Short mmCIF file of C-alpha atoms and ligand atoms in Angstrom, two decimals:
data_model
loop_
_atom_site.label_atom_id
_atom_site.label_comp_id
_atom_site.label_asym_id
_atom_site.label_seq_id
_atom_site.Cartn_x
_atom_site.Cartn_y
_atom_site.Cartn_z
CA MET A 1 -16.15 14.24 3.53
CA GLN A 2 -17.25 14.59 -0.10
CA THR A 3 -15.86 11.26 -1.33
CA PRO A 4 -16.13 8.04 0.65
CA LEU A 5 -13.04 6.39 2.07
CA VAL A 6 -12.85 2.63 1.51
CA GLU A 7 -12.84 1.06 4.97
CA MET A 8 -11.55 -2.53 5.27
CA ASP A 9 -12.22 -4.03 8.68
CA GLY A 10 -10.08 -6.93 9.90
CA ASP A 11 -9.44 -9.50 12.60
CA GLU A 12 -8.69 -10.20 16.25
CA MET A 13 -7.11 -7.54 18.50
CA THR A 14 -6.74 -5.02 15.69
CA ARG A 15 -10.48 -5.33 14.96
CA ILE A 16 -11.16 -4.41 18.61
CA LEU A 17 -8.79 -1.41 18.35
CA TRP A 18 -10.39 -0.44 15.02
CA GLN A 19 -13.81 -0.02 16.65
CA MET A 20 -12.39 1.88 19.64
CA ILE A 21 -10.52 4.27 17.32
CA LYS A 22 -13.69 4.93 15.32
CA ASP A 23 -15.87 5.40 18.40
CA GLU A 24 -13.50 7.54 20.44
CA LEU A 25 -11.22 9.34 17.98
CA LEU A 26 -13.12 9.71 14.71
CA LEU A 27 -16.93 9.62 14.88
CA PRO A 28 -17.26 12.41 17.52
CA TYR A 29 -15.19 14.81 15.35
CA VAL A 30 -15.57 13.85 11.68
CA GLU A 31 -18.70 13.27 9.60
CA LEU A 32 -17.10 10.02 8.58
CA ASN A 33 -18.07 8.92 5.08
CA THR A 34 -16.79 5.41 4.44
CA GLU A 35 -17.75 2.50 2.22
CA TYR A 36 -17.42 -0.41 4.61
CA TYR A 37 -16.00 -3.82 3.67
CA ASP A 38 -15.69 -6.49 6.32
CA LEU A 39 -12.44 -8.36 5.60
CA GLY A 40 -12.69 -10.23 8.89
CA LEU A 41 -11.99 -13.91 8.19
CA ILE A 42 -15.57 -14.99 9.00
CA HIS A 43 -16.99 -12.71 6.35
CA ARG A 44 -14.25 -13.53 3.84
CA ASN A 45 -15.24 -17.16 4.26
CA GLU A 46 -18.95 -16.38 3.86
CA THR A 47 -18.27 -14.52 0.59
CA ASP A 48 -15.64 -16.97 -0.76
CA ASP A 49 -13.21 -14.03 -0.41
CA GLN A 50 -15.21 -11.96 -2.94
CA VAL A 51 -15.31 -9.16 -0.33
CA THR A 52 -11.53 -8.70 -0.63
CA VAL A 53 -11.80 -8.32 -4.41
CA ASP A 54 -14.74 -5.91 -4.02
CA ALA A 55 -12.79 -3.81 -1.51
CA ALA A 56 -9.82 -3.59 -3.89
CA GLU A 57 -12.13 -2.62 -6.78
CA ALA A 58 -13.72 0.05 -4.58
CA THR A 59 -10.23 1.42 -3.91
CA LYS A 60 -9.77 1.82 -7.67
CA LYS A 61 -13.09 3.69 -7.81
CA TYR A 62 -12.50 6.11 -4.90
CA GLY A 63 -8.68 6.21 -4.76
CA VAL A 64 -8.07 5.90 -1.00
CA ALA A 65 -8.53 3.00 1.43
CA VAL A 66 -7.72 2.24 5.06
CA LYS A 67 -7.20 -1.38 6.08
CA CYS A 68 -7.17 -3.17 9.42
CA ALA A 69 -4.75 -6.09 9.90
CA THR A 70 -6.22 -9.41 8.77
CA ILE A 71 -5.49 -13.08 9.31
CA THR A 72 -3.70 -14.88 6.49
CA PRO A 73 -5.10 -18.39 6.90
CA ASN A 74 -2.85 -21.38 7.52
CA LYS A 75 -3.75 -24.92 8.55
CA ALA A 76 -4.48 -23.93 12.16
CA ARG A 77 -6.81 -21.11 11.03
CA MET A 78 -8.64 -23.52 8.67
CA ASP A 79 -9.66 -25.53 11.72
CA GLU A 80 -10.19 -22.57 14.04
CA TYR A 81 -12.61 -20.85 11.61
CA SER A 82 -13.93 -23.94 9.75
CA LEU A 83 -12.87 -22.36 6.47
CA LYS A 84 -14.11 -23.60 3.10
CA LYS A 85 -10.59 -23.19 1.73
CA MET A 86 -7.20 -21.74 2.56
CA TYR A 87 -7.73 -18.22 1.20
CA LYS A 88 -4.75 -16.20 -0.01
CA SER A 89 -3.36 -13.30 1.96
CA PRO A 90 -5.77 -10.33 1.55
CA ASN A 91 -2.76 -8.04 1.22
CA GLY A 92 -1.48 -10.17 -1.66
CA THR A 93 -4.89 -10.13 -3.38
CA ILE A 94 -5.23 -6.37 -3.00
CA ARG A 95 -1.65 -5.77 -4.17
CA ALA A 96 -2.22 -7.90 -7.25
CA ILE A 97 -5.33 -5.87 -8.17
CA LEU A 98 -3.87 -2.42 -7.43
CA ASP A 99 -0.33 -3.24 -8.70
CA GLY A 100 1.55 -1.27 -6.13
CA THR A 101 4.66 -0.71 -4.10
CA VAL A 102 4.60 -0.85 -0.30
CA PHE A 103 6.21 2.06 1.54
CA ARG A 104 7.00 1.58 5.23
CA ALA A 105 8.20 4.35 7.51
CA PRO A 106 8.84 4.48 11.25
CA ILE A 107 6.77 6.83 13.40
CA VAL A 108 9.45 8.88 15.11
CA VAL A 109 8.71 10.09 18.63
CA LYS A 110 10.84 11.48 21.48
CA GLY A 111 11.48 8.78 24.02
CA ILE A 112 11.68 5.95 21.50
CA GLU A 113 15.17 6.44 20.12
CA PRO A 114 16.66 4.58 17.14
CA CYS A 115 19.59 2.28 17.93
CA VAL A 116 21.53 4.09 15.21
CA ARG A 117 22.51 7.36 16.91
CA ASN A 118 22.75 9.48 13.77
CA TRP A 119 19.26 8.54 12.45
CA LYS A 120 17.34 11.74 13.17
CA LYS A 121 14.59 11.44 10.58
CA PRO A 122 12.56 8.45 9.40
CA ILE A 123 13.88 6.21 6.63
CA THR A 124 11.08 5.12 4.31
CA LEU A 125 11.66 1.72 2.80
CA ALA A 126 10.10 0.98 -0.60
CA ARG A 127 10.10 -2.70 -1.46
CA HIS A 128 9.56 -4.01 -4.96
CA ALA A 129 6.96 -6.69 -4.35
CA TYR A 130 7.29 -8.81 -7.50
CA GLY A 131 9.60 -11.54 -8.74
CA ASP A 132 13.27 -12.45 -8.16
CA ILE A 133 13.73 -15.30 -5.66
CA TYR A 134 10.06 -14.97 -4.54
CA LYS A 135 8.96 -16.47 -7.84
CA ASN A 136 11.90 -18.78 -8.51
CA THR A 137 12.48 -22.34 -9.68
CA GLU A 138 15.22 -24.31 -8.03
CA PHE A 139 16.89 -27.70 -8.13
CA TYR A 140 19.03 -29.82 -5.91
CA ILE A 141 21.66 -31.45 -8.09
CA ASP A 142 22.57 -34.84 -6.71
CA LYS A 143 25.14 -36.10 -9.23
CA PRO A 144 27.51 -34.78 -11.90
CA GLY A 145 25.90 -33.11 -14.92
CA LYS A 146 25.33 -29.68 -16.41
CA VAL A 147 22.69 -27.03 -15.65
CA GLU A 148 21.72 -24.71 -18.52
CA LEU A 149 19.42 -21.73 -18.85
CA VAL A 150 17.25 -22.16 -21.95
CA TYR A 151 14.87 -19.61 -23.47
CA THR A 152 12.60 -20.53 -26.38
CA SER A 153 10.69 -17.66 -27.95
CA ASN A 154 7.16 -18.27 -29.25
CA ASP A 155 8.50 -18.05 -32.80
CA GLY A 156 11.09 -20.73 -32.13
CA GLU A 157 14.27 -18.75 -31.47
CA GLU A 158 16.44 -20.30 -28.78
CA LYS A 159 18.96 -18.86 -26.32
CA ARG A 160 21.05 -21.18 -24.18
CA ALA A 161 23.69 -20.53 -21.52
CA LEU A 162 25.65 -22.80 -19.25
CA VAL A 163 24.97 -22.16 -15.58
CA GLN A 164 27.39 -24.72 -14.19
CA GLU A 165 29.08 -27.97 -15.07
CA PHE A 166 28.48 -29.94 -11.85
CA LYS A 167 31.19 -32.43 -10.89
CA ALA A 168 29.66 -32.97 -7.44
CA PRO A 169 26.27 -32.28 -5.77
CA GLY A 170 25.04 -28.70 -5.49
CA VAL A 171 22.08 -26.36 -6.00
CA ALA A 172 20.82 -24.24 -8.90
CA MET A 173 18.08 -21.64 -9.35
CA GLY A 174 16.27 -19.69 -12.08
CA MET A 175 14.43 -16.43 -11.50
CA HIS A 176 12.96 -13.52 -13.45
CA ASN A 177 11.44 -10.08 -13.37
CA MET A 178 9.28 -8.01 -15.74
CA GLU A 179 10.11 -4.65 -17.27
CA ALA A 180 6.57 -3.42 -16.67
CA SER A 181 6.79 -4.31 -13.00
CA ILE A 182 10.15 -2.58 -12.56
CA GLU A 183 8.80 0.49 -14.36
CA SER A 184 5.77 0.74 -12.10
CA PHE A 185 8.02 0.25 -9.06
CA ALA A 186 10.22 3.15 -10.22
CA ARG A 187 7.22 5.41 -10.92
CA SER A 188 5.68 4.62 -7.53
CA CYS A 189 8.94 5.54 -5.79
CA PHE A 190 9.39 8.82 -7.67
CA ASN A 191 5.72 9.82 -7.21
CA TYR A 192 5.85 9.02 -3.51
CA ALA A 193 9.05 11.07 -3.21
CA LEU A 194 7.34 14.11 -4.75
CA ASP A 195 4.34 13.54 -2.47
CA THR A 196 6.39 13.37 0.70
CA LYS A 197 9.23 15.69 -0.42
CA GLN A 198 12.03 13.21 0.11
CA ASP A 199 15.04 12.14 -1.98
CA VAL A 200 15.16 8.63 -3.48
CA TRP A 201 18.12 6.28 -2.99
CA PHE A 202 18.28 3.07 -4.98
CA GLY A 203 20.91 0.35 -4.91
CA ALA A 204 21.44 -2.83 -6.93
CA LYS A 205 24.41 -5.02 -7.85
CA ASP A 206 24.90 -4.07 -11.48
CA THR A 207 28.68 -4.64 -11.39
CA ILE A 208 28.13 -8.36 -10.79
CA SER A 209 24.74 -8.81 -12.45
CA LYS A 210 25.44 -7.07 -15.74
CA THR A 211 22.08 -7.83 -17.36
CA TYR A 212 19.58 -8.43 -14.57
CA ASP A 213 20.48 -5.79 -11.99
CA SER A 214 21.71 -3.46 -14.74
CA LYS A 215 18.18 -3.52 -16.16
CA PHE A 216 16.81 -2.21 -12.83
CA LYS A 217 19.42 0.56 -12.79
CA GLU A 218 18.71 1.47 -16.43
CA ILE A 219 14.92 1.57 -16.02
CA PHE A 220 15.13 3.77 -12.92
CA ALA A 221 17.53 6.14 -14.73
CA GLN A 222 15.36 6.36 -17.86
CA ILE A 223 12.12 6.96 -16.00
CA TYR A 224 13.79 9.55 -13.80
CA GLU A 225 15.34 11.33 -16.79
CA ASN A 226 12.20 11.29 -18.97
CA GLU A 227 9.40 11.80 -16.47
CA PHE A 228 10.65 13.11 -13.12
CA LYS A 229 13.92 15.05 -13.39
CA GLU A 230 12.32 18.45 -13.89
CA LYS A 231 9.78 17.93 -11.11
CA PHE A 232 12.50 16.74 -8.74
CA GLU A 233 14.70 19.74 -9.52
CA ALA A 234 11.80 22.11 -9.03
CA ALA A 235 11.10 20.49 -5.65
CA GLY A 236 14.80 20.54 -4.65
CA LEU A 237 14.94 16.75 -4.52
CA THR A 238 17.52 14.29 -5.83
CA TYR A 239 17.61 10.74 -7.14
CA PHE A 240 20.73 8.85 -6.15
CA TYR A 241 21.86 5.44 -7.47
CA SER A 242 24.76 3.44 -6.12
CA LEU A 243 25.80 -0.17 -5.58
CA ILE A 244 23.66 -1.84 -2.89
CA ASP A 245 26.64 -2.38 -0.54
CA ASP A 246 27.61 1.29 -0.84
CA ILE A 247 23.99 2.28 -0.15
CA VAL A 248 23.85 0.08 2.96
CA ALA A 249 27.04 1.68 4.28
CA ARG A 250 25.73 5.19 3.58
CA VAL A 251 22.35 4.45 5.22
CA MET A 252 24.12 3.61 8.47
CA LYS A 253 25.94 6.96 8.43
CA ALA A 254 23.02 9.06 7.20
CA GLU A 255 20.54 11.26 9.07
CA GLY A 256 17.51 9.66 7.44
CA GLY A 257 14.71 11.58 5.75
CA PHE A 258 14.84 9.75 2.38
CA ILE A 259 13.17 6.91 0.54
CA TRP A 260 15.26 3.77 0.18
CA ALA A 261 14.06 1.84 -2.86
CA CYS A 262 14.95 -1.85 -2.56
CA LYS A 263 14.74 -4.85 -4.84
CA ASN A 264 12.44 -7.54 -3.47
CA TYR A 265 14.96 -9.50 -1.39
CA ASP A 266 16.87 -6.43 -0.19
CA GLY A 267 13.54 -4.89 0.88
CA ASP A 268 12.50 -8.02 2.76
CA VAL A 269 15.74 -8.12 4.75
CA MET A 270 16.38 -4.40 5.17
CA SER A 271 12.82 -3.49 6.23
CA ASP A 272 13.15 -5.77 9.26
CA MET A 273 16.50 -4.22 10.10
CA VAL A 274 15.25 -0.65 9.71
CA SER A 275 12.01 -1.23 11.66
CA SER A 276 13.65 -2.97 14.58
CA ALA A 277 16.42 -0.35 14.72
CA PHE A 278 13.77 2.38 14.89
CA GLY A 279 11.96 0.66 17.77
CA SER A 280 8.94 -1.49 16.96
CA LEU A 281 6.62 -2.79 14.24
CA ALA A 282 3.77 -1.16 16.16
CA MET A 283 5.40 2.21 15.37
CA MET A 284 5.53 1.69 11.63
CA THR A 285 3.22 3.10 8.95
CA SER A 286 2.62 1.19 5.77
CA VAL A 287 1.00 2.41 2.57
CA LEU A 288 0.47 0.67 -0.75
CA VAL A 289 0.86 3.19 -3.57
CA SER A 290 -0.21 2.11 -7.03
CA PRO A 291 1.29 3.65 -10.18
CA HIS A 292 -2.28 4.65 -11.12
CA GLY A 293 -2.59 6.85 -8.04
CA TYR A 294 -4.52 4.64 -5.61
CA TYR A 295 -3.50 4.57 -1.93
CA GLU A 296 -4.17 1.93 0.71
CA TYR A 297 -3.07 2.69 4.30
CA GLU A 298 -2.55 0.02 6.98
CA ALA A 299 -0.45 -0.87 10.03
CA ALA A 300 2.72 -2.88 9.40
CA HIS A 301 2.00 -5.41 12.18
CA GLY A 302 -0.45 -8.31 12.28
CA THR A 303 -3.66 -8.95 14.22
CA VAL A 304 -1.80 -9.42 17.57
CA GLN A 305 -3.41 -12.80 18.18
CA ARG A 306 -1.85 -13.42 21.59
CA HIS A 307 -3.38 -10.21 23.00
CA TYR A 308 -6.77 -11.06 21.46
CA TYR A 309 -6.94 -14.35 23.33
CA ARG A 310 -6.17 -12.49 26.56
CA HIS A 311 -8.93 -10.04 25.68
CA LEU A 312 -11.38 -12.93 25.08
CA GLU A 313 -10.52 -14.32 28.52
CA GLY A 314 -11.56 -10.97 29.98
CA LYS A 315 -7.98 -10.05 30.87
CA GLU A 316 -6.53 -6.58 30.42
CA THR A 317 -4.48 -5.90 27.28
CA SER A 318 -1.98 -3.16 26.51
CA THR A 319 -1.91 -3.28 22.72
CA ASN A 320 -0.30 -0.44 20.82
CA SER A 321 -2.84 1.27 18.53
CA VAL A 322 -0.46 3.90 17.11
CA ALA A 323 0.11 2.25 13.71
CA THR A 324 -3.64 1.73 13.27
CA ILE A 325 -4.39 5.34 14.29
CA PHE A 326 -1.79 6.49 11.74
CA ALA A 327 -3.36 4.29 9.05
CA TRP A 328 -6.60 6.25 9.59
CA SER A 329 -4.87 9.64 9.78
CA GLY A 330 -2.84 8.87 6.64
CA ALA A 331 -5.97 7.89 4.71
CA LEU A 332 -8.01 10.86 5.95
CA ARG A 333 -5.19 13.30 5.10
CA LYS A 334 -4.85 11.86 1.58
CA ARG A 335 -8.65 11.98 1.10
CA GLY A 336 -8.57 15.62 2.25
CA GLU A 337 -5.73 16.45 -0.16
CA LEU A 338 -7.46 14.83 -3.14
CA ASP A 339 -10.78 16.55 -2.38
CA GLY A 340 -9.34 19.94 -1.41
CA ASN A 341 -10.85 19.37 2.04
CA THR A 342 -8.31 21.20 4.22
CA ALA A 343 -10.35 20.73 7.40
CA LEU A 344 -10.13 16.96 7.00
CA SER A 345 -6.35 17.04 6.42
CA ALA A 346 -5.92 19.38 9.40
CA PHE A 347 -7.88 16.96 11.59
CA ALA A 348 -5.57 14.12 10.49
CA ASP A 349 -2.52 16.18 11.46
CA LYS A 350 -3.99 16.92 14.90
CA LEU A 351 -4.85 13.28 15.51
CA GLU A 352 -1.20 12.37 14.88
CA GLN A 353 0.08 15.26 17.01
CA ALA A 354 -2.17 14.17 19.88
CA THR A 355 -0.98 10.56 19.65
CA LEU A 356 2.70 11.56 19.72
CA ALA A 357 2.12 14.07 22.54
CA VAL A 358 0.64 11.35 24.75
CA ILE A 359 3.72 9.15 24.31
CA GLU A 360 6.10 12.09 24.79
CA SER A 361 4.30 12.90 28.05
CA GLY A 362 5.33 9.45 29.28
CA LYS A 363 2.00 7.61 28.81
CA MET A 364 2.25 4.59 26.54
CA THR A 365 1.42 0.93 26.02
CA LYS A 366 3.55 -1.82 27.47
CA ASP A 367 5.58 -2.59 24.35
CA LEU A 368 6.89 1.00 24.29
CA ALA A 369 7.36 1.25 28.05
CA LEU A 370 9.86 -1.60 27.71
CA ILE A 371 12.05 0.32 25.24
CA THR A 372 11.52 4.00 26.09
CA THR A 373 14.34 6.28 27.23
CA LEU A 374 11.80 8.35 29.24
CA GLU A 375 11.97 7.78 32.97
CA ASN A 376 9.06 6.21 34.86
CA PRO A 377 6.69 5.69 31.94
CA VAL A 378 3.01 5.19 32.79
CA VAL A 379 1.74 1.96 31.23
CA LEU A 380 -1.81 2.25 29.91
CA ASN A 381 -4.16 -0.49 28.76
CA SER A 382 -5.45 -0.58 25.17
CA ARG A 383 -8.57 1.51 25.88
CA ASP A 384 -6.94 4.00 28.26
CA PHE A 385 -4.23 4.82 25.72
CA ILE A 386 -6.89 5.69 23.14
CA LEU A 387 -8.79 7.74 25.76
CA ALA A 388 -5.57 9.61 26.60
CA VAL A 389 -5.20 10.45 22.90
CA LYS A 390 -8.82 11.62 22.88
CA GLU A 391 -8.21 13.98 25.78
CA GLU A 392 -5.13 15.44 24.08
CA LEU A 393 -7.03 15.74 20.78
CA GLU A 394 -9.89 17.66 22.42
CA GLY A 395 -7.28 20.15 23.68
CA LEU A 396 -5.88 20.60 20.15
CA LEU A 397 -9.32 20.97 18.55
P1 NAP B 1 1.66 -9.82 15.05
O1 NAP B 1 0.21 -9.69 15.06
O2 NAP B 1 2.41 -8.71 14.36
O3 NAP B 1 2.19 -9.97 16.54
C1 NAP B 1 3.41 -10.57 16.90
C2 NAP B 1 3.84 -10.07 18.27
O4 NAP B 1 4.39 -8.75 18.14
C3 NAP B 1 2.70 -9.92 19.27
O5 NAP B 1 2.41 -11.13 19.91
C4 NAP B 1 3.22 -8.83 20.17
O6 NAP B 1 4.20 -9.31 21.07
C5 NAP B 1 3.95 -7.92 19.20
N1 NAP B 1 3.04 -6.90 18.61
C6 NAP B 1 2.68 -6.77 17.31
N2 NAP B 1 1.88 -5.72 17.15
C7 NAP B 1 1.71 -5.18 18.37
C8 NAP B 1 0.98 -4.07 18.87
N3 NAP B 1 0.23 -3.31 18.02
N4 NAP B 1 1.02 -3.80 20.18
C9 NAP B 1 1.76 -4.54 21.00
N5 NAP B 1 2.49 -5.60 20.61
C10 NAP B 1 2.47 -5.92 19.30
O7 NAP B 1 2.08 -11.17 14.33
P2 NAP B 1 1.52 -12.66 14.55
O8 NAP B 1 0.97 -12.80 15.92
O9 NAP B 1 2.62 -13.50 14.07
O10 NAP B 1 0.35 -12.78 13.53
C11 NAP B 1 -1.01 -12.74 13.89
C12 NAP B 1 -1.85 -12.74 12.64
O11 NAP B 1 -1.60 -11.55 11.91
C13 NAP B 1 -1.55 -13.89 11.70
O12 NAP B 1 -2.75 -14.60 11.44
C14 NAP B 1 -1.03 -13.24 10.44
O13 NAP B 1 -1.52 -13.87 9.30
C15 NAP B 1 -1.55 -11.84 10.53
N6 NAP B 1 -0.73 -10.80 9.88
C16 NAP B 1 -1.40 -9.84 9.18
C17 NAP B 1 -0.71 -8.78 8.61
C18 NAP B 1 -1.49 -7.74 7.88
O14 NAP B 1 -2.69 -7.83 7.74
N7 NAP B 1 -0.85 -6.71 7.39
C19 NAP B 1 0.68 -8.69 8.78
C20 NAP B 1 1.34 -9.67 9.53
C21 NAP B 1 0.62 -10.72 10.08
P3 NAP B 1 3.88 -9.84 22.54
O15 NAP B 1 2.91 -10.96 22.38
O16 NAP B 1 5.22 -10.26 23.04
O17 NAP B 1 3.28 -8.72 23.34
MG1 MG B 2 11.06 -10.04 6.12
#
C-alpha cells in the first residue's frame, strides 16, 4: 500500500470484530498501511473529541477512510463512561467536515432473499443529509390568529406570505435548504453512479411544492445537463426524474441495480424499508462520498451493545461481521483504484467473494440463520465465522 488508509477504530462489539478482522483476514495477507485514529468513546473523551476532527482531516489528506461503528453518547453513556460532555455523533462531525452524501446498499447473497420477489440486484439509497424537517422550526398554535412566513434580506427587502389563518388550534412549521447543499448532493449521486456504473433515479414532489421541491428537480437537471450527460451517455447510463410517488411505485416493480436519490425525509424512511426488505442492517454497506472525492466506508449498523455485554460476561456471541468486513474491502478496493494498485483491489474482491461463499455454503451467524432460505444452516459464533472466511480466502488466494 503506497498511501495510508485512514483507520477509525470504534466501540463495543464492533471494536472486538474490528481487531479479529485485522488479525485474521487482513494482516496475514496485506502489508497494511493505515493511519490509526482511536474513535472509541474513552479516547474521544480523553481528547475532548479532537480525535474525530483529526480523523476527518486525515481523510481529506489521504482520500479514503474506514470507520468502525461508534457510540453516540446519550445520558446513559455519560454516566457509563464518566464523560466530560455529551459529544456529538462522530458520524455527524465527520459528515459536516467532509460535506458528503451517504450511500447505502444491501449485500446480496444467495440464501438471504429480498421480500420483494422481483428485486434481483441491490438498490443503493442515497440520502441527502442536510435540512428540510431535520433543521426546522415549529409552533403549536393554541388560539385563533395568523401564521406568516417572513423573509428580511440584509439590505432590508421584505417578503411575506400567509401560511394559514387559524380559527382553531393547530400546528405550523418552517424549514429550508441550501442551493450549495443540493448541488453537492446531486454531484455526489452522479459521481457515485459513474463509479459504480448504475443509473440514477430521483423523485420529489414538484407538482405540489412548486418552488421548494421544484428547486431540487431543477438543480439535478442542470447539473446533469452541464456536467454529467456526456459521461453518462458514454457509460450507457441514464438519469431519470419522476414524482416521488411514481418512483416509489416503480421501485417496487423494478429489478434493482440503480441508485435511488432521496430528499432527507424520503431517504430516512425509505432506507429503513429497503434495508429490512433486503434482509438485515448487518448486510448493508454504507459509504460517505464527498463532492471533493473523499470516501469513508463503514457498516450501517451500530456497536451491537447487547452482544458486547454478553461478550464481557464471557458468554458466546454470534455477531455478524459482514458489514464491517465489507467496509474494509470497500476502502481497500478504493485505495487500490486511486493508487493503481491492482493487487490490493483484487485482494478486496477476494475477501468479499470468500465472505459470500461462506454464507452460501450454509455457514452463518445467528441473525442470518433466522432468515435464510437455505436448509439446515450451521450457526457459527463471531470468531468462527471470521475463521471460516479466512479458510475460504486462503483457498482463493
Ligand atoms: P445496533 O448496534 O445496530 O444493534 C441493534 C440490534 O440489532 C442488536 O441488538 C442486534 O439484535 C441487531 N444487530 C445489529 N447489528 C448486528 C450485527 N452486526 N450482528 C447481529 N445482530 C446485529 O443498535 P443499538 O444497539 O441501538 O445501538 C448501539 C450503539 O450503536 C449506540 O450507542 C448507538 O449510538 C450506536 N450506533 C452507531 C452507529 C454508527 O456508528 N454508524 C449507527 C447506529 C448506532 P439482537 O440483540 O436481537 O441480536
Ligand atoms: Mg430512519
